[in-house]
């Protein structure tokens, strides 16, 4: 991806080789989202870290998080910007999950 003239990387550039350790995950999550239970946050990290090596890879992140997880995460944003406002309510989340199930049956 070519960087813009000001040197910033475009928002749509995803580093598929990223590695996220516990300290980075915890610090970043606490900076962006409401975290009331540190033990639950640690369990979430361990759930995503499928191979238990203490590092979350892009594939582990991608394969573990479900639509409901993402929706819950963005619903807990500390800043109420466009992403937070885009969080689905329970009804819309169920409609999306229903559509996903139908597509999987067809495939």
Short mmCIF file of C-alpha atoms in Angstrom, two decimals:
data_model
loop_
_atom_site.label_atom_id
_atom_site.label_comp_id
_atom_site.label_asym_id
_atom_site.label_seq_id
_atom_site.Cartn_x
_atom_site.Cartn_y
_atom_site.Cartn_z
CA UNK A 1 0.00 0.00 0.00
CA UNK A 2 1.38 3.38 -0.97
CA UNK A 3 1.43 5.79 1.95
CA UNK A 4 -0.13 9.22 1.43
CA UNK A 5 2.18 12.20 1.05
CA UNK A 6 1.94 12.99 4.77
CA UNK A 7 3.37 9.54 5.63
CA UNK A 8 0.28 8.17 7.41
CA UNK A 9 -0.85 4.65 6.60
CA UNK A 10 -4.44 4.52 5.28
CA UNK A 11 -7.07 3.27 7.75
CA UNK A 12 -7.89 0.36 5.46
CA UNK A 13 -4.35 -1.05 5.59
CA UNK A 14 -4.45 -4.14 7.80
CA UNK A 15 -1.17 -5.73 8.85
CA UNK A 16 -1.95 -9.44 8.51
CA UNK A 17 1.33 -10.25 10.26
CA UNK A 18 0.52 -8.45 13.50
CA UNK A 19 1.27 -10.03 16.87
CA UNK A 20 -0.51 -8.84 20.00
CA UNK A 21 0.89 -9.75 23.42
CA UNK A 22 -1.01 -9.52 26.71
CA UNK A 23 0.42 -6.15 27.77
CA UNK A 24 -0.43 -4.53 24.44
CA UNK A 25 -3.88 -6.13 24.34
CA UNK A 26 -4.68 -5.07 27.90
CA UNK A 27 -3.34 -1.52 27.54
CA UNK A 28 -5.05 -0.93 24.20
CA UNK A 29 -8.36 -2.40 25.31
CA UNK A 30 -8.41 -0.31 28.49
CA UNK A 31 -7.56 2.81 26.50
CA UNK A 32 -10.44 2.35 24.04
CA UNK A 33 -13.15 0.42 25.89
CA UNK A 34 -14.84 0.17 29.28
CA UNK A 35 -13.18 -2.68 31.19
CA UNK A 36 -14.79 -3.50 34.52
CA UNK A 37 -13.34 -6.96 35.10
CA UNK A 38 -9.61 -7.52 34.55
CA UNK A 39 -10.00 -11.28 34.97
CA UNK A 40 -12.65 -11.38 32.23
CA UNK A 41 -10.33 -9.40 29.96
CA UNK A 42 -7.56 -11.93 30.61
CA UNK A 43 -9.95 -14.81 29.83
CA UNK A 44 -10.90 -13.09 26.56
CA UNK A 45 -7.20 -12.82 25.64
CA UNK A 46 -6.67 -16.51 26.42
CA UNK A 47 -9.79 -17.44 24.42
CA UNK A 48 -8.44 -15.62 21.36
CA UNK A 49 -4.87 -16.95 21.82
CA UNK A 50 -5.77 -20.41 20.52
CA UNK A 51 -2.28 -21.91 20.66
CA UNK A 52 -1.55 -20.50 24.13
CA UNK A 53 1.78 -18.95 23.17
CA UNK A 54 0.95 -15.61 24.79
CA UNK A 55 0.57 -13.83 21.46
CA UNK A 56 -2.55 -13.23 19.37
CA UNK A 57 -1.98 -13.41 15.62
CA UNK A 58 -4.23 -11.91 12.97
CA UNK A 59 -5.65 -15.34 12.11
CA UNK A 60 -6.42 -16.12 15.75
CA UNK A 61 -8.14 -12.73 16.06
CA UNK A 62 -10.10 -13.18 12.84
CA UNK A 63 -11.14 -16.79 13.46
CA UNK A 64 -12.18 -16.28 17.10
CA UNK A 65 -14.20 -13.08 17.16
CA UNK A 66 -17.83 -13.41 16.16
CA UNK A 67 -20.23 -10.65 15.11
CA UNK A 68 -21.73 -10.53 18.61
CA UNK A 69 -18.27 -10.13 20.15
CA UNK A 70 -17.43 -7.22 17.87
CA UNK A 71 -20.82 -5.64 18.56
CA UNK A 72 -20.32 -5.96 22.32
CA UNK A 73 -16.83 -4.53 22.03
CA UNK A 74 -17.84 -1.46 20.06
CA UNK A 75 -20.84 -0.96 22.32
CA UNK A 76 -18.36 -0.36 25.14
CA UNK A 77 -16.31 2.35 23.40
CA UNK A 78 -15.15 5.10 25.76
CA UNK A 79 -15.73 7.70 23.04
CA UNK A 80 -19.17 7.68 21.48
CA UNK A 81 -18.09 8.19 17.85
CA UNK A 82 -19.41 6.72 14.60
CA UNK A 83 -18.22 3.18 15.37
CA UNK A 84 -20.00 3.11 18.71
CA UNK A 85 -23.16 4.52 17.18
CA UNK A 86 -23.00 1.77 14.53
CA UNK A 87 -23.31 -1.00 17.13
CA UNK A 88 -26.26 -3.25 16.39
CA UNK A 89 -29.09 -3.61 18.86
CA UNK A 90 -30.10 -7.16 19.85
CA UNK A 91 -32.79 -7.36 17.16
CA UNK A 92 -30.46 -6.29 14.33
CA UNK A 93 -27.74 -8.59 15.61
CA UNK A 94 -30.14 -11.55 15.49
CA UNK A 95 -31.20 -10.59 11.94
CA UNK A 96 -27.55 -10.55 10.85
CA UNK A 97 -26.84 -13.88 12.52
CA UNK A 98 -29.93 -15.37 10.89
CA UNK A 99 -28.75 -14.19 7.47
CA UNK A 100 -25.29 -15.67 8.11
CA UNK A 101 -26.84 -19.02 9.08
CA UNK A 102 -28.94 -19.04 5.89
CA UNK A 103 -25.91 -18.32 3.71
CA UNK A 104 -23.93 -21.09 5.41
CA UNK A 105 -26.76 -23.57 4.74
CA UNK A 106 -26.74 -22.63 1.07
CA UNK A 107 -22.97 -23.01 0.79
#
